[in-house]
């Protein structure tokens, strides 16, 4: 699998056991710092911190490399482009920044169960309830977003295989159209499955009313 | 008790179901019929995923059109495609997700999810990425995520269509052992040997409603 964002890898390291909410907050702060930093040595420090994080998490290097492979290819392209447009130093800054930010996001998803993240977001959002925000819906949204990355990559793979089986070549339309249709069908089925599991059945929720409307 | 009282359904001009009258209180009921016969639509009406445009459905006296939430609390639903029923990344989280709306604390949710997984032959898969399970395991996971809510009725819409023979048998075995009332939509007629009642649908109407032997003989003649 060539997901840009890695899937959770079970483990017992301190990073795995850190509460999801704090970890998420730390990720946000780290990402903001990485965006603000524009010196190579500052980003180098960020990269070093990240490496310590990976070491502490005791993830198998194979897993980490696999999740970063697609990113590295993309970064090579960005680097070449930036070098040509803005010079080597600025290219290095941009690429290192991207690498460290995506790496940190990866470290987070590799060591955090989505269920824990969803629970943390629901807890954090619960004071917003009085303003009409539904924490459960917010949590579900985040959970499904992470899950969608996996689902879409499976659909993309299936579409490519079907394309190859029919010898349809590498045309963009031959991939895009079936990919979109499969994705929409998946969305339809997922919506039904969620409704069957009672999502949107919370009292007076907008989702319940909306899904009722859609079903009519 | 599931009652269909003169139920019909149309998408615009196209009539999918017409004047279906059934009272289902047997433990094992099957809907069979050709593609497009309306059997899936009929099954979806039991938990209010599709609402009738004519007539009325009652599940233990509750109308899914009005009491959707309470009906869905009683009726579990397993779909054909295992991939689109899994909403959380790991098997354990997916089962625990079902329990979330019951307001059960997290530790208790995880414990019950692990228990339910073990019961369905998925012990040790709690932290396993759900998308990497085999098709058969995914369908067992979907079943598990429904049964953990202890529904009174379980509706399955062609749950074995995408499974190989071994997994088909394994899934059928699970269904056989359930206490719940089961309504099964299927093309796998060999699953229906021990069923109490088989309803045959054709072009949106009930054309046979009998014990499996009789109903399936009629169905086989119908498709020839």
XYZ file of C-alpha atoms in Angstrom:
440
model
C 0.000 0.000 0.000
C 1.275 3.442 -0.779
C -0.764 5.595 1.570
C 0.702 8.998 2.256
C -0.666 8.756 5.769
C 0.255 5.552 7.574
C -2.234 3.365 9.377
C -2.048 2.761 13.097
C 0.661 0.323 14.167
C -0.051 -1.300 17.533
C 2.643 -0.736 20.150
C 3.339 0.018 23.800
C 5.841 2.862 23.534
C 5.420 6.084 25.564
C 4.220 7.781 22.357
C 1.518 5.141 21.888
C 0.368 5.619 25.467
C 0.315 9.421 25.430
C -3.328 10.615 25.487
C -4.537 11.305 21.944
C -5.696 14.846 22.749
C -2.276 15.989 24.017
C -0.540 14.267 21.144
C -2.831 16.029 18.675
C -2.173 19.392 20.340
C 1.582 18.727 20.238
C 1.305 17.870 16.538
C -0.512 21.156 15.877
C 2.088 23.209 17.759
C 4.922 21.369 16.032
C 3.343 21.927 12.598
C 2.895 25.658 13.285
C 6.554 25.966 14.371
C 7.713 24.138 11.256
C 5.756 26.549 9.074
C 7.103 29.598 10.951
C 10.752 28.417 10.899
C 12.558 29.426 7.730
C 16.206 28.748 8.592
C 17.731 25.480 7.594
C 19.260 24.886 11.052
C 15.880 25.470 12.746
C 14.245 22.935 10.467
C 17.199 20.638 11.131
C 16.390 20.797 14.850
C 12.759 20.002 13.995
C 13.881 17.015 11.939
C 16.085 15.822 14.805
C 13.175 16.080 17.258
C 11.034 14.097 14.823
C 13.715 11.393 14.504
C 13.827 11.085 18.290
C 10.026 10.695 18.168
C 10.250 7.854 15.670
C 12.958 6.193 17.749
C 10.885 6.467 20.930
C 7.831 5.030 19.134
C 9.932 1.983 18.140
C 8.186 1.641 14.779
C 9.606 -0.826 12.296
C 11.736 1.182 9.802
C 10.128 -0.747 6.924
C 6.683 0.555 7.865
C 7.927 4.135 8.144
C 9.777 3.995 4.822
C 6.758 2.493 3.057
C 4.471 5.278 4.236
C 7.039 7.933 3.264
C 7.877 6.511 -0.171
C 5.192 8.400 -2.084
C 6.067 11.568 -0.191
C 9.746 11.259 -1.106
C 8.939 10.942 -4.809
C 6.705 14.006 -4.622
C 9.368 15.933 -2.711
C 11.975 15.141 -5.364
C 9.737 16.785 -7.961
C 9.049 19.805 -5.711
C 12.780 20.119 -4.973
C 13.727 20.126 -8.672
C 11.069 22.728 -9.428
C 12.026 25.000 -6.518
C 15.712 24.720 -7.286
C 15.065 25.842 -10.846
C 12.772 28.708 -9.772
C 14.276 29.932 -6.482
C 17.651 28.295 -5.983
C 19.014 25.423 -3.936
C 18.726 26.933 -0.435
C 15.082 27.852 -0.730
C 14.333 24.472 -2.320
C 15.978 22.736 0.630
C 13.975 24.805 3.144
C 10.645 24.121 1.436
C 11.291 20.413 1.034
C 12.660 19.884 4.523
C 9.662 21.745 5.917
C 7.236 19.514 4.008
C 9.150 16.375 4.915
C 9.189 17.185 8.635
C 5.516 18.257 8.715
C 4.286 15.163 6.868
C 6.610 12.974 8.911
C 5.133 14.367 12.127
C 1.585 13.753 10.875
C 2.642 10.213 10.033
C 4.173 9.631 13.430
C 0.868 10.747 14.913
C -1.364 8.450 12.838
C 1.036 5.513 13.220
C 0.884 5.738 17.020
C -2.711 6.892 17.610
C -5.869 4.849 17.346
C -8.564 6.753 15.471
C -11.091 5.805 18.128
C -8.954 7.597 20.757
C -8.564 10.669 18.543
C -12.318 10.774 17.934
C -13.000 10.498 21.677
C -10.483 13.289 22.410
C -12.050 15.596 19.816
C -15.512 14.899 21.181
C -14.322 15.760 24.696
C -12.601 18.927 23.528
C -15.635 20.033 21.503
C -18.221 19.282 24.185
C -18.235 22.872 25.613
C -19.316 23.991 22.110
C -22.529 22.009 22.463
C -24.387 25.065 23.729
C -23.553 26.832 20.474
C -25.257 24.077 18.511
C -22.096 22.143 17.623
C -22.554 18.375 17.875
C -19.317 16.866 19.203
C -20.283 13.336 18.053
C -20.702 14.535 14.488
C -17.358 16.324 14.617
C -15.623 13.217 15.978
C -17.240 10.993 13.363
C -16.169 13.419 10.645
C -12.528 13.129 11.686
C -12.739 9.345 11.992
C -14.297 8.930 8.574
C -11.762 11.301 7.005
C -8.864 9.163 8.193
C -10.712 6.016 7.134
C -11.464 7.526 3.708
C -7.734 7.697 2.912
C -7.538 3.916 3.113
C -10.836 3.353 1.308
C -9.914 5.651 -1.593
C -6.525 4.051 -2.072
C -8.215 0.641 -2.311
C -10.675 2.000 -4.892
C -7.815 3.580 -6.863
C -5.947 0.280 -6.914
C -9.025 -1.640 -8.070
C -9.663 0.911 -10.813
C -6.065 0.692 -12.037
C -6.269 -3.115 -12.092
C -9.521 -3.031 -14.088
C -7.926 -0.510 -16.444
C -4.938 -2.781 -16.987
C -7.173 -5.833 -17.478
C -8.995 -4.064 -20.291
C -5.722 -2.762 -21.674
C -7.127 0.766 -21.499
C -3.662 2.308 -21.456
C -2.753 5.245 -19.265
C -5.453 7.699 -20.334
C -6.578 10.066 -17.583
C -10.273 9.681 -18.462
C -10.028 5.882 -18.399
C -8.952 6.191 -14.776
C -10.885 9.233 -13.550
C -14.390 8.292 -14.675
C -14.528 4.782 -13.190
C -12.678 6.038 -10.097
C -15.322 8.723 -9.510
C -18.192 6.318 -10.118
C -16.749 3.745 -7.723
C -16.119 6.449 -5.143
C -19.699 7.712 -5.373
C -21.047 4.194 -5.075
C -18.836 3.638 -2.043
C -20.154 6.873 -0.515
C -23.715 5.687 -1.108
C -23.104 2.317 0.513
C -21.202 3.844 3.394
C -24.071 6.259 4.004
C -26.529 3.372 4.173
C -24.274 1.410 6.492
C -23.924 4.426 8.809
C -27.684 4.968 8.856
C -28.211 1.271 9.643
C -25.845 1.633 12.600
C -27.912 4.484 13.966
C -25.668 7.397 12.954
C -27.897 10.434 12.695
C -30.477 8.922 15.031
C -29.487 11.199 17.912
C -32.498 13.147 19.125
C -33.347 16.127 16.981
C -30.047 15.981 15.134
C -29.768 17.717 11.798
C -28.173 14.611 10.338
C -31.269 12.590 11.233
C -33.554 15.069 9.565
C -31.269 15.372 6.562
C -30.955 11.626 6.040
C -34.709 11.306 6.431
C -35.152 13.941 3.722
C -32.653 12.215 1.453
C -34.347 8.892 1.879
C -37.675 10.292 0.763
C -43.292 -9.394 14.252
C -42.718 -7.578 10.955
C -45.787 -6.469 9.044
C -46.050 -5.119 5.512
C -49.471 -3.627 5.015
C -50.195 -2.955 1.343
C -46.667 -1.670 0.839
C -45.596 -0.148 -2.456
C -42.579 1.836 -3.603
C -41.909 3.847 -6.726
C -38.901 5.801 -7.917
C -40.648 8.367 -10.110
C -42.511 6.415 -12.788
C -40.753 3.184 -11.977
C -42.607 0.884 -9.567
C -40.265 -1.291 -7.518
C -42.798 -2.796 -5.127
C -46.536 -3.096 -5.371
C -49.112 -4.043 -2.748
C -46.956 -6.300 -0.580
C -48.899 -7.820 2.339
C -46.897 -9.970 4.716
C -46.814 -10.807 8.420
C -43.469 -12.301 9.325
C -43.093 -13.852 12.754
C -41.062 -16.971 11.896
C -37.479 -17.146 13.147
C -35.959 -17.675 9.694
C -37.459 -15.877 6.725
C -35.882 -15.475 3.274
C -36.659 -13.177 0.360
C -35.631 -14.582 -3.010
C -36.174 -13.276 -6.517
C -34.351 -12.132 -9.616
C -32.237 -8.963 -9.719
C -34.613 -6.015 -9.716
C -37.477 -8.002 -8.195
C -37.685 -5.570 -5.282
C -36.392 -7.877 -2.541
C -33.581 -5.547 -1.415
C -35.941 -2.577 -1.287
C -38.387 -4.629 0.785
C -35.600 -5.625 3.190
C -34.447 -2.002 3.549
C -37.955 -1.007 4.605
C -37.645 -3.124 7.744
C -35.198 -0.677 9.321
C -36.414 2.432 7.516
C -33.479 2.813 5.118
C -36.146 3.018 2.422
C -39.622 4.256 3.282
C -42.699 2.979 1.449
C -44.439 5.445 -0.865
C -47.704 3.525 -0.295
C -48.886 1.429 2.614
C -47.144 0.920 5.923
C -44.468 -1.182 7.609
C -44.614 -2.130 11.279
C -41.840 -3.709 13.332
C -43.209 -4.851 16.684
C -45.906 -2.250 16.200
C -43.420 0.567 15.440
C -43.489 2.391 12.120
C -39.939 2.985 10.770
C -41.218 6.110 8.986
C -42.064 7.696 12.338
C -39.951 5.833 14.871
C -36.815 5.289 12.806
C -34.481 5.466 15.749
C -36.355 2.977 17.911
C -36.786 0.593 14.989
C -33.080 0.732 14.132
C -32.302 -0.050 17.763
C -34.141 -3.345 17.275
C -33.115 -4.175 13.733
C -29.538 -4.901 12.692
C -28.589 -4.849 9.012
C -25.741 -6.571 7.167
C -25.064 -5.438 3.588
C -23.537 -7.178 0.586
C -20.240 -5.342 0.309
C -18.052 -5.857 3.370
C -15.742 -2.968 2.420
C -18.313 -0.222 2.751
C -19.682 -1.384 6.111
C -16.456 -0.878 7.983
C -16.302 2.698 9.210
C -13.318 2.597 11.560
C -9.700 1.679 10.796
C -9.314 -1.331 13.105
C -11.661 -4.242 13.787
C -11.869 -3.433 17.501
C -12.637 0.247 16.888
C -15.290 -0.668 14.354
C -17.174 -2.871 16.804
C -16.683 -0.308 19.586
C -18.122 2.337 17.253
C -21.480 0.524 17.334
C -21.516 0.798 21.132
C -20.659 4.494 21.164
C -24.235 5.692 20.799
C -25.299 3.529 23.739
C -23.274 5.823 25.991
C -21.100 2.998 27.290
C -17.753 4.126 28.769
C -14.662 3.589 26.629
C -12.984 0.818 28.629
C -16.247 -1.139 28.770
C -16.738 -0.602 25.010
C -13.305 -2.015 24.265
C -13.858 -5.011 26.524
C -17.208 -5.827 24.933
C -15.810 -5.311 21.437
C -12.964 -7.757 22.145
C -15.451 -10.267 23.562
C -17.719 -9.967 20.540
C -14.774 -10.374 18.140
C -13.675 -13.546 19.956
C -17.212 -14.926 19.712
C -17.103 -14.491 15.946
C -13.778 -16.177 15.413
C -11.888 -12.876 15.197
C -10.052 -13.085 18.511
C -6.737 -11.242 18.344
C -7.845 -8.990 15.489
C -8.940 -6.054 17.681
C -5.948 -3.917 16.679
C -5.714 -5.334 13.166
C -6.330 -2.884 10.269
C -9.874 -3.764 9.201
C -9.204 -3.131 5.500
C -6.530 -5.848 5.524
C -8.918 -8.587 6.686
C -10.083 -11.126 4.105
C -13.521 -10.705 2.535
C -14.947 -13.446 4.745
C -13.463 -11.929 7.891
C -14.768 -8.476 6.946
C -18.277 -9.864 6.585
C -17.976 -11.580 9.974
C -16.803 -8.240 11.365
C -19.846 -6.500 9.882
C -22.072 -9.150 11.489
C -20.230 -8.783 14.776
C -20.592 -4.973 14.745
C -24.364 -5.430 14.425
C -24.831 -8.266 16.920
C -22.893 -6.453 19.641
C -25.938 -4.154 19.821
C -28.134 -7.181 20.586
C -30.885 -6.502 18.034
C -34.145 -8.511 18.003
C -34.117 -8.801 14.226
C -31.215 -9.170 11.835
C -31.729 -8.319 8.153
C -29.032 -9.500 5.736
C -29.022 -8.307 2.131
C -27.112 -10.870 0.072
C -24.396 -11.143 2.718
C -22.651 -14.087 1.029
C -22.705 -12.923 -2.599
C -19.072 -11.741 -2.562
C -17.731 -14.626 -0.459
C -16.061 -17.871 -1.510
C -17.662 -21.225 -0.681
C -15.801 -21.758 2.580
C -16.603 -18.281 3.914
C -20.169 -18.575 2.656
C -20.590 -21.736 4.741
C -18.904 -20.143 7.736
C -21.202 -17.118 7.555
C -24.274 -19.357 7.148
C -23.131 -21.327 10.193
C -23.038 -18.098 12.233
C -26.524 -17.143 11.085
C -27.864 -20.574 11.976
C -26.677 -20.227 15.570
C -28.369 -16.871 16.210
C -31.301 -16.445 18.566
C -32.552 -13.438 16.612
C -35.236 -13.422 13.970
C -33.319 -13.398 10.678
C -34.586 -11.994 7.384
C -32.191 -13.070 4.653
C -32.177 -11.774 1.087
C -30.156 -14.189 -1.017
C -29.379 -15.942 -4.274
C -27.633 -18.781 -2.441
C -30.587 -21.134 -2.259
C -28.640 -23.848 -0.434
C -28.560 -21.583 2.637
C -32.326 -21.908 2.976
C -32.691 -25.608 3.808
C -33.529 -25.046 7.452
C -35.559 -21.853 6.931
C -39.145 -21.607 8.126
C -40.465 -19.506 5.308
C -39.401 -18.329 1.863
C -41.035 -15.379 0.109
C -40.520 -15.234 -3.662
C -40.709 -11.819 -5.316
C -41.062 -11.061 -8.997
C -41.376 -7.590 -10.514
C -42.255 -6.040 -7.187
C -44.933 -8.532 -6.149
C -45.032 -11.525 -3.863
C -45.585 -14.514 -6.169
C -44.957 -17.341 -3.700
C -44.851 -17.561 0.083
C -44.334 -21.005 1.540
C -41.950 -23.470 3.167
C -38.557 -23.618 1.406
C -39.209 -26.738 -0.708
C -42.447 -25.498 -2.187
C -41.394 -21.867 -2.616
C -38.035 -22.714 -4.182
C -39.620 -25.179 -6.603
C -41.894 -22.359 -7.733
C -38.909 -19.977 -7.984
C -36.875 -22.423 -10.082
C -39.793 -22.826 -12.493
C -40.146 -19.056 -12.632
C -36.547 -18.465 -13.783
C -36.493 -21.222 -16.393
